[in-house]
Each structure stands twice: as C-alpha cells, then as structure tokens.
C-alpha cells in the first residue's frame, strides 16, 4: 500500500516509523514536510521516499494519506484528499476552529471518503478494558467519573497560539473518552481555567491549568482536569465509580504520584514523561487499524463525526470559561438534529 505522510515533526516521524514497519506499507511510504531537509533525512533513515512538496503526495498515485502537518493545514489537506477520493488519517484536530471543522467534514461527506481521526486512547488497553467493564454492567449505575491529563512540562511558547487552547488541544482526548467509554453524551459543562503559570500562557491568551464539571445525558457527573505544569511526570488517568464497583485507568508502577499513607505504594522509579512514551502501543494500533480500514477489512474506529462531538464539548468548555457560566451543548453548532 502506498501511503503519503505529510509532516515529519515529532508525531509524524513516529507515525512514519510505524508505517514503514507495517507489512502492507514498508518502503512504499512517501513523506514530505515544509522543511524539505527534515523529510529527506527521515526518508533516508527509513528507506522511504521523500516528496519535494505536498503536491507530489496528491499526484504520485498514493492509496491513502496520513496528515501530521501543522494544525492550521489540516482542514485544507483533508478537503484536498477528499476531492481526490483518498482515505485520510489525520491527527486531531480537524481544524483550529469549529467552522473550519464543519467545512472539512462537509467535503468528506460530499466525497463519501474515509476520514479517521487520531484519538489514540481508543486503542489503549486500559481505556479499552474500562469500556468493557462499563458496558458489561460490572460497575452498576455510574454516578461519578474523574478524568485528568497532566503534562510534565509545557510545550514551546510558539506552539501555544497555534494549539487551539488547553481544552481543544489536551482535554479533548478526555472528552472523547467520556463518550466512548460510557456511550452517553455530555449535555452541559461548567469550566474554569488558570493562567497563573509562566507568562507565555497569558501572552497566548491560553491557560496552563483547567477544570470542568460535565453532566452526561443520563445524569452521571464527570470532572475533567488538565495542566501543562505537572513536574512529577506525565499523568493521564480516569476513575469510574458506580453503585457496584470502581475502576481506574492509568494506575501502574509508572504513575507519577506519591502516597502519603504509611502503607501506601512507593513512588514510581521511572514516571511517564510524555504522550509518545505512555501511548506508544496505542499509536501503533490506531495506524494498523487505518491500514485495515483502507483495505476494507474493518469499520472506521473514529470518524470525523466522533471527533466533532469531542470538539463541541471543548468549545462549550472554552465558552463557559470565558463567560463564567454553565453552557449547554445545544448552544454549540454542529450537533445532531
């Protein structure tokens, strides 16, 4: 299978390496980047082909496209691939804002093509097991969910204005998990944020720490928190509490938390440091799934509409933070009729 990968930064390099190892792709992989030297260096290291520009990805007869370019380019690239009838895997988000997202999805719908979004937690063993436990009824009626994503250190200052903000860039994964695990929709949010950390967050009109209370359509209450400043390590967890049982995702010997109880577990010797380390196997699994989807061997595990639902929750949280009020999801465009 001939796949064209656009964008050879950190996540693009990881995805290219995974795809090159895939038996259906191998040396047929083509990569390109705005930084031509970076793309050529990656291609030389892998034994792949470097395209001079994005144009060649769309004219050299690829079977599918993987988009790991800058977020600002996602929507246009998705539309371009859709018009050519090409299946697309795209790292989230679809676009920097809701109008851009809806426009790109309209192109995909009109063309009837495949768009799979990179919500890798759907392929993580812990989250998958949590979904099975909830859907089986093992926990009984869910009453409380606690989700969190904490980065060990902040991204570069130049990234912040392009990220879409902490809710859209970071907590959107937790919002996707709320829906995917429970099978229920978020109907209302109340969100707050703090920019008390480094000045680069204030300069980018962003926040470094966030918290939200979310109400699901069956009455379950959820909290979701995030920070860019968790010096202890990279910490991604979810707790789901029901009337019969309680389970946790992300609790292992690398969880960066120290118990103050005398008989509590010891501190992690090697805490998680970042998302590629923590979710490496999940990233590999989602790309393998994409190859299977292109080959017609499985259904799309995360299409554009699924990504839209998670984004709408993030949009509602941002509006709630700015206006300091509860926001109903019905206020956010793009919902189901």
GROMACS .gro file of C-alpha atoms in nm:
model
  337
    1UNK     CA    1   0.000   0.000   0.000
    2UNK     CA    2   0.137   0.340  -0.100
    3UNK     CA    3   0.078   0.591   0.176
    4UNK     CA    4   0.175   0.957   0.164
    5UNK     CA    5   0.259   1.114   0.500
    6UNK     CA    6   0.252   1.494   0.528
    7UNK     CA    7   0.450   1.641   0.818
    8UNK     CA    8   0.767   1.489   0.965
    9UNK     CA    9   0.781   1.654   1.306
   10UNK     CA   10   0.778   1.455   1.629
   11UNK     CA   11   0.448   1.271   1.582
   12UNK     CA   12   0.496   1.248   1.205
   13UNK     CA   13   0.834   1.083   1.250
   14UNK     CA   14   0.681   0.835   1.494
   15UNK     CA   15   0.395   0.753   1.256
   16UNK     CA   16   0.629   0.721   0.958
   17UNK     CA   17   0.844   0.474   1.150
   18UNK     CA   18   0.539   0.267   1.244
   19UNK     CA   19   0.401   0.268   0.890
   20UNK     CA   20   0.738   0.173   0.741
   21UNK     CA   21   0.740  -0.135   0.965
   22UNK     CA   22   0.389  -0.235   0.855
   23UNK     CA   23   0.394  -0.529   0.615
   24UNK     CA   24   0.139  -0.363   0.386
   25UNK     CA   25   0.334  -0.036   0.355
   26UNK     CA   26   0.709  -0.078   0.403
   27UNK     CA   27   0.927   0.103   0.150
   28UNK     CA   28   0.620   0.226  -0.039
   29UNK     CA   29   0.590   0.507   0.217
   30UNK     CA   30   0.628   0.862   0.083
   31UNK     CA   31   0.696   1.151   0.322
   32UNK     CA   32   0.703   1.526   0.282
   33UNK     CA   33   0.740   1.831   0.502
   34UNK     CA   34   0.761   2.209   0.473
   35UNK     CA   35   1.118   2.151   0.594
   36UNK     CA   36   1.246   1.954   0.295
   37UNK     CA   37   1.574   1.862   0.461
   38UNK     CA   38   1.391   1.708   0.756
   39UNK     CA   39   1.172   1.498   0.525
   40UNK     CA   40   1.471   1.377   0.325
   41UNK     CA   41   1.663   1.286   0.639
   42UNK     CA   42   1.372   1.077   0.765
   43UNK     CA   43   1.323   0.910   0.428
   44UNK     CA   44   1.693   0.823   0.408
   45UNK     CA   45   1.688   0.676   0.757
   46UNK     CA   46   1.381   0.462   0.688
   47UNK     CA   47   1.444   0.370   0.328
   48UNK     CA   48   1.128   0.554   0.223
   49UNK     CA   49   1.076   0.819  -0.048
   50UNK     CA   50   1.080   1.194   0.014
   51UNK     CA   51   0.846   1.404  -0.199
   52UNK     CA   52   0.956   1.759  -0.288
   53UNK     CA   53   0.624   1.905  -0.169
   54UNK     CA   54   0.268   1.828  -0.071
   55UNK     CA   55   0.164   1.846  -0.437
   56UNK     CA   56   0.350   1.527  -0.519
   57UNK     CA   57   0.167   1.340  -0.244
   58UNK     CA   58  -0.152   1.406  -0.438
   59UNK     CA   59  -0.010   1.342  -0.787
   60UNK     CA   60   0.212   1.038  -0.738
   61UNK     CA   61  -0.077   0.795  -0.707
   62UNK     CA   62  -0.093   0.719  -0.334
   63UNK     CA   63  -0.360   0.492  -0.190
   64UNK     CA   64  -0.411   0.693   0.129
   65UNK     CA   65  -0.283   1.000   0.313
   66UNK     CA   66  -0.165   1.047   0.671
   67UNK     CA   67  -0.173   1.409   0.790
   68UNK     CA   68   0.063   1.506   1.071
   69UNK     CA   69   0.134   1.859   0.948
   70UNK     CA   70   0.070   2.181   1.140
   71UNK     CA   71  -0.287   2.205   1.268
   72UNK     CA   72  -0.356   2.512   1.055
   73UNK     CA   73  -0.311   2.296   0.743
   74UNK     CA   74  -0.532   2.004   0.844
   75UNK     CA   75  -0.864   2.126   0.708
   76UNK     CA   76  -0.731   2.221   0.364
   77UNK     CA   77  -0.539   1.894   0.330
   78UNK     CA   78  -0.842   1.686   0.433
   79UNK     CA   79  -1.053   1.865   0.174
   80UNK     CA   80  -0.791   1.818  -0.096
   81UNK     CA   81  -0.767   1.445  -0.028
   82UNK     CA   82  -1.145   1.409  -0.016
   83UNK     CA   83  -1.184   1.572  -0.357
   84UNK     CA   84  -0.942   1.313  -0.495
   85UNK     CA   85  -1.126   1.027  -0.326
   86UNK     CA   86  -0.835   0.942  -0.096
   87UNK     CA   87  -0.877   0.791   0.253
   88UNK     CA   88  -0.722   1.007   0.524
   89UNK     CA   89  -0.581   0.953   0.871
   90UNK     CA   90  -0.541   1.288   1.043
   91UNK     CA   91  -0.402   1.375   1.381
   92UNK     CA   92  -0.651   1.576   1.583
   93UNK     CA   93  -0.786   1.835   1.547
   94UNK     CA   94  -0.955   1.856   1.209
   95UNK     CA   95  -0.913   2.234   1.215
   96UNK     CA   96  -0.831   2.517   1.453
   97UNK     CA   97  -1.195   2.615   1.499
   98UNK     CA   98  -1.548   2.482   1.466
   99UNK     CA   99  -1.632   2.647   1.129
  100UNK     CA  100  -1.315   2.503   0.976
  101UNK     CA  101  -1.401   2.162   1.118
  102UNK     CA  102  -1.754   2.167   0.978
  103UNK     CA  103  -1.624   2.279   0.639
  104UNK     CA  104  -1.372   1.993   0.619
  105UNK     CA  105  -1.634   1.740   0.728
  106UNK     CA  106  -1.870   1.869   0.461
  107UNK     CA  107  -1.602   1.796   0.199
  108UNK     CA  108  -1.557   1.442   0.332
  109UNK     CA  109  -1.933   1.381   0.339
  110UNK     CA  110  -1.977   1.515  -0.015
  111UNK     CA  111  -1.699   1.293  -0.146
  112UNK     CA  112  -1.803   0.988   0.056
  113UNK     CA  113  -1.442   0.923   0.155
  114UNK     CA  114  -1.280   0.786   0.471
  115UNK     CA  115  -1.154   1.015   0.746
  116UNK     CA  116  -1.007   0.857   1.059
  117UNK     CA  117  -0.903   1.087   1.344
  118UNK     CA  118  -0.612   1.023   1.578
  119UNK     CA  119  -0.777   0.965   1.914
  120UNK     CA  120  -0.526   0.704   2.019
  121UNK     CA  121  -0.672   0.640   2.364
  122UNK     CA  122  -0.941   0.431   2.193
  123UNK     CA  123  -0.662   0.178   2.133
  124UNK     CA  124  -0.507   0.188   2.481
  125UNK     CA  125  -0.555  -0.136   2.677
  126UNK     CA  126  -0.654   0.042   2.999
  127UNK     CA  127  -0.924   0.254   2.838
  128UNK     CA  128  -1.045  -0.041   2.632
  129UNK     CA  129  -1.083  -0.252   2.946
  130UNK     CA  130  -1.267   0.032   3.119
  131UNK     CA  131  -1.514   0.050   2.831
  132UNK     CA  132  -1.576  -0.324   2.852
  133UNK     CA  133  -1.633  -0.303   3.227
  134UNK     CA  134  -1.881  -0.017   3.197
  135UNK     CA  135  -2.068  -0.162   2.902
  136UNK     CA  136  -2.094  -0.504   3.071
  137UNK     CA  137  -2.272  -0.355   3.373
  138UNK     CA  138  -1.998  -0.459   3.613
  139UNK     CA  139  -1.993  -0.117   3.780
  140UNK     CA  140  -2.370  -0.085   3.800
  141UNK     CA  141  -2.511   0.263   3.755
  142UNK     CA  142  -2.228   0.508   3.705
  143UNK     CA  143  -2.251   0.809   3.931
  144UNK     CA  144  -1.906   0.974   3.909
  145UNK     CA  145  -1.623   0.994   3.656
  146UNK     CA  146  -1.292   1.169   3.717
  147UNK     CA  147  -1.062   1.228   3.420
  148UNK     CA  148  -0.728   1.403   3.405
  149UNK     CA  149  -0.444   1.482   3.166
  150UNK     CA  150  -0.130   1.641   3.308
  151UNK     CA  151   0.178   1.723   3.100
  152UNK     CA  152   0.512   1.711   3.278
  153UNK     CA  153   0.632   2.030   3.113
  154UNK     CA  154   0.473   2.287   2.882
  155UNK     CA  155   0.513   2.292   2.504
  156UNK     CA  156   0.724   2.559   2.333
  157UNK     CA  157   0.582   2.911   2.359
  158UNK     CA  158   0.548   2.930   1.980
  159UNK     CA  159   0.311   2.632   1.985
  160UNK     CA  160   0.056   2.782   2.221
  161UNK     CA  161  -0.113   3.032   1.984
  162UNK     CA  162  -0.149   2.751   1.728
  163UNK     CA  163  -0.276   2.482   1.966
  164UNK     CA  164  -0.638   2.590   1.998
  165UNK     CA  165  -0.608   2.614   2.377
  166UNK     CA  166  -0.592   2.365   2.660
  167UNK     CA  167  -0.949   2.234   2.621
  168UNK     CA  168  -0.923   2.176   2.244
  169UNK     CA  169  -0.564   2.056   2.238
  170UNK     CA  170  -0.542   1.848   2.554
  171UNK     CA  171  -0.870   1.774   2.731
  172UNK     CA  172  -1.041   1.689   2.402
  173UNK     CA  173  -0.896   1.337   2.450
  174UNK     CA  174  -1.069   1.306   2.787
  175UNK     CA  175  -1.394   1.432   2.636
  176UNK     CA  176  -1.369   1.166   2.366
  177UNK     CA  177  -1.313   0.901   2.632
  178UNK     CA  178  -1.617   1.013   2.831
  179UNK     CA  179  -1.838   0.945   2.530
  180UNK     CA  180  -1.657   0.635   2.405
  181UNK     CA  181  -1.647   0.454   2.737
  182UNK     CA  182  -1.994   0.538   2.863
  183UNK     CA  183  -2.192   0.553   2.540
  184UNK     CA  184  -2.357   0.873   2.667
  185UNK     CA  185  -2.342   1.234   2.556
  186UNK     CA  186  -2.233   1.540   2.753
  187UNK     CA  187  -2.525   1.783   2.777
  188UNK     CA  188  -2.385   2.062   2.998
  189UNK     CA  189  -2.046   2.189   3.114
  190UNK     CA  190  -1.910   2.440   3.361
  191UNK     CA  191  -1.541   2.514   3.317
  192UNK     CA  192  -1.270   2.727   3.475
  193UNK     CA  193  -0.907   2.793   3.392
  194UNK     CA  194  -0.594   2.947   3.538
  195UNK     CA  195  -0.307   3.128   3.367
  196UNK     CA  196  -0.108   3.177   3.686
  197UNK     CA  197   0.193   2.992   3.547
  198UNK     CA  198   0.455   3.123   3.303
  199UNK     CA  199   0.371   3.446   3.122
  200UNK     CA  200   0.374   3.273   2.782
  201UNK     CA  201   0.026   3.138   2.853
  202UNK     CA  202  -0.116   3.484   2.917
  203UNK     CA  203   0.061   3.619   2.610
  204UNK     CA  204  -0.102   3.345   2.401
  205UNK     CA  205  -0.444   3.408   2.564
  206UNK     CA  206  -0.431   3.050   2.688
  207UNK     CA  207  -0.438   2.880   3.029
  208UNK     CA  208  -0.195   2.637   3.189
  209UNK     CA  209  -0.447   2.461   3.415
  210UNK     CA  210  -0.815   2.378   3.361
  211UNK     CA  211  -1.104   2.212   3.539
  212UNK     CA  212  -1.454   2.129   3.417
  213UNK     CA  213  -1.768   1.971   3.557
  214UNK     CA  214  -1.965   1.785   3.291
  215UNK     CA  215  -2.315   1.638   3.308
  216UNK     CA  216  -2.399   1.339   3.091
  217UNK     CA  217  -2.741   1.274   2.943
  218UNK     CA  218  -2.814   1.002   3.199
  219UNK     CA  219  -2.727   1.227   3.493
  220UNK     CA  220  -2.375   1.094   3.552
  221UNK     CA  221  -2.140   1.366   3.676
  222UNK     CA  222  -1.784   1.392   3.548
  223UNK     CA  223  -1.488   1.611   3.626
  224UNK     CA  224  -1.201   1.670   3.386
  225UNK     CA  225  -0.879   1.848   3.478
  226UNK     CA  226  -0.562   1.929   3.288
  227UNK     CA  227  -0.236   2.111   3.340
  228UNK     CA  228   0.078   2.183   3.143
  229UNK     CA  229   0.288   2.207   3.461
  230UNK     CA  230   0.290   1.867   3.635
  231UNK     CA  231   0.657   1.840   3.731
  232UNK     CA  232   0.619   1.490   3.879
  233UNK     CA  233   0.560   1.341   3.534
  234UNK     CA  234   0.308   1.280   3.258
  235UNK     CA  235  -0.015   1.172   3.426
  236UNK     CA  236  -0.321   1.053   3.235
  237UNK     CA  237  -0.589   0.879   3.437
  238UNK     CA  238  -0.960   0.812   3.458
  239UNK     CA  239  -1.162   0.684   3.752
  240UNK     CA  240  -1.513   0.548   3.703
  241UNK     CA  241  -1.729   0.491   4.010
  242UNK     CA  242  -2.056   0.303   4.007
  243UNK     CA  243  -2.301   0.164   4.259
  244UNK     CA  244  -2.138  -0.181   4.237
  245UNK     CA  245  -1.769  -0.120   4.171
  246UNK     CA  246  -1.500   0.138   4.099
  247UNK     CA  247  -1.216   0.114   3.847
  248UNK     CA  248  -0.919   0.327   3.742
  249UNK     CA  249  -0.728   0.373   3.416
  250UNK     CA  250  -0.363   0.477   3.425
  251UNK     CA  251  -0.270   0.334   3.764
  252UNK     CA  252   0.056   0.141   3.737
  253UNK     CA  253   0.414   0.145   3.863
  254UNK     CA  254   0.491   0.447   3.644
  255UNK     CA  255   0.206   0.671   3.761
  256UNK     CA  256   0.375   0.992   3.883
  257UNK     CA  257   0.212   1.022   4.224
  258UNK     CA  258   0.341   0.958   4.575
  259UNK     CA  259   0.118   0.822   4.851
  260UNK     CA  260   0.140   0.987   5.194
  261UNK     CA  261  -0.004   0.678   5.362
  262UNK     CA  262   0.241   0.473   5.573
  263UNK     CA  263   0.145   0.154   5.393
  264UNK     CA  264   0.086   0.318   5.054
  265UNK     CA  265   0.263   0.214   4.733
  266UNK     CA  266   0.612   0.354   4.673
  267UNK     CA  267   0.677   0.643   4.435
  268UNK     CA  268   0.739   0.547   4.073
  269UNK     CA  269   1.103   0.478   3.993
  270UNK     CA  270   1.053   0.580   3.631
  271UNK     CA  271   0.742   0.800   3.593
  272UNK     CA  272   0.594   0.861   3.249
  273UNK     CA  273   0.746   1.164   3.077
  274UNK     CA  274   0.527   1.220   2.771
  275UNK     CA  275   0.246   1.104   2.545
  276UNK     CA  276   0.457   0.910   2.294
  277UNK     CA  277   0.609   0.704   2.573
  278UNK     CA  278   0.279   0.648   2.755
  279UNK     CA  279   0.068   0.575   2.447
  280UNK     CA  280   0.322   0.430   2.203
  281UNK     CA  281   0.143   0.095   2.158
  282UNK     CA  282  -0.191   0.273   2.113
  283UNK     CA  283  -0.049   0.495   1.839
  284UNK     CA  284   0.080   0.188   1.660
  285UNK     CA  285  -0.256   0.014   1.691
  286UNK     CA  286  -0.453   0.307   1.551
  287UNK     CA  287  -0.233   0.320   1.240
  288UNK     CA  288  -0.267  -0.056   1.191
  289UNK     CA  289  -0.641  -0.003   1.216
  290UNK     CA  290  -0.625   0.268   0.949
  291UNK     CA  291  -0.449   0.032   0.708
  292UNK     CA  292  -0.724  -0.224   0.774
  293UNK     CA  293  -0.992   0.041   0.715
  294UNK     CA  294  -0.836   0.140   0.381
  295UNK     CA  295  -0.823  -0.228   0.283
  296UNK     CA  296  -1.191  -0.264   0.369
  297UNK     CA  297  -1.121  -0.511   0.649
  298UNK     CA  298  -1.277  -0.319   0.939
  299UNK     CA  299  -1.508  -0.028   1.016
  300UNK     CA  300  -1.367   0.318   1.085
  301UNK     CA  301  -1.295   0.329   1.462
  302UNK     CA  302  -1.305   0.710   1.491
  303UNK     CA  303  -1.459   0.906   1.205
  304UNK     CA  304  -1.493   1.280   1.166
  305UNK     CA  305  -1.827   1.298   1.340
  306UNK     CA  306  -1.682   1.135   1.651
  307UNK     CA  307  -1.407   1.398   1.653
  308UNK     CA  308  -1.667   1.671   1.607
  309UNK     CA  309  -1.856   1.561   1.919
  310UNK     CA  310  -1.541   1.582   2.132
  311UNK     CA  311  -1.455   1.922   1.984
  312UNK     CA  312  -1.803   2.058   2.061
  313UNK     CA  313  -1.750   1.969   2.428
  314UNK     CA  314  -1.417   2.152   2.421
  315UNK     CA  315  -1.583   2.452   2.256
  316UNK     CA  316  -1.851   2.454   2.526
  317UNK     CA  317  -1.584   2.448   2.796
  318UNK     CA  318  -1.399   2.739   2.640
  319UNK     CA  319  -1.720   2.940   2.617
  320UNK     CA  320  -1.803   2.852   2.977
  321UNK     CA  321  -1.460   2.966   3.094
  322UNK     CA  322  -1.479   3.295   2.907
  323UNK     CA  323  -1.835   3.377   3.013
  324UNK     CA  324  -1.813   3.217   3.358
  325UNK     CA  325  -2.142   3.029   3.326
  326UNK     CA  326  -2.280   2.681   3.257
  327UNK     CA  327  -2.307   2.606   2.885
  328UNK     CA  328  -2.550   2.359   2.729
  329UNK     CA  329  -2.411   2.162   2.436
  330UNK     CA  330  -2.720   2.263   2.239
  331UNK     CA  331  -2.564   2.611   2.222
  332UNK     CA  332  -2.270   2.479   2.019
  333UNK     CA  333  -2.323   2.441   1.640
  334UNK     CA  334  -2.278   2.105   1.471
  335UNK     CA  335  -2.491   1.888   1.699
  336UNK     CA  336  -2.734   1.622   1.593
  337UNK     CA  337  -3.077   1.741   1.481
   0.00000   0.00000   0.00000
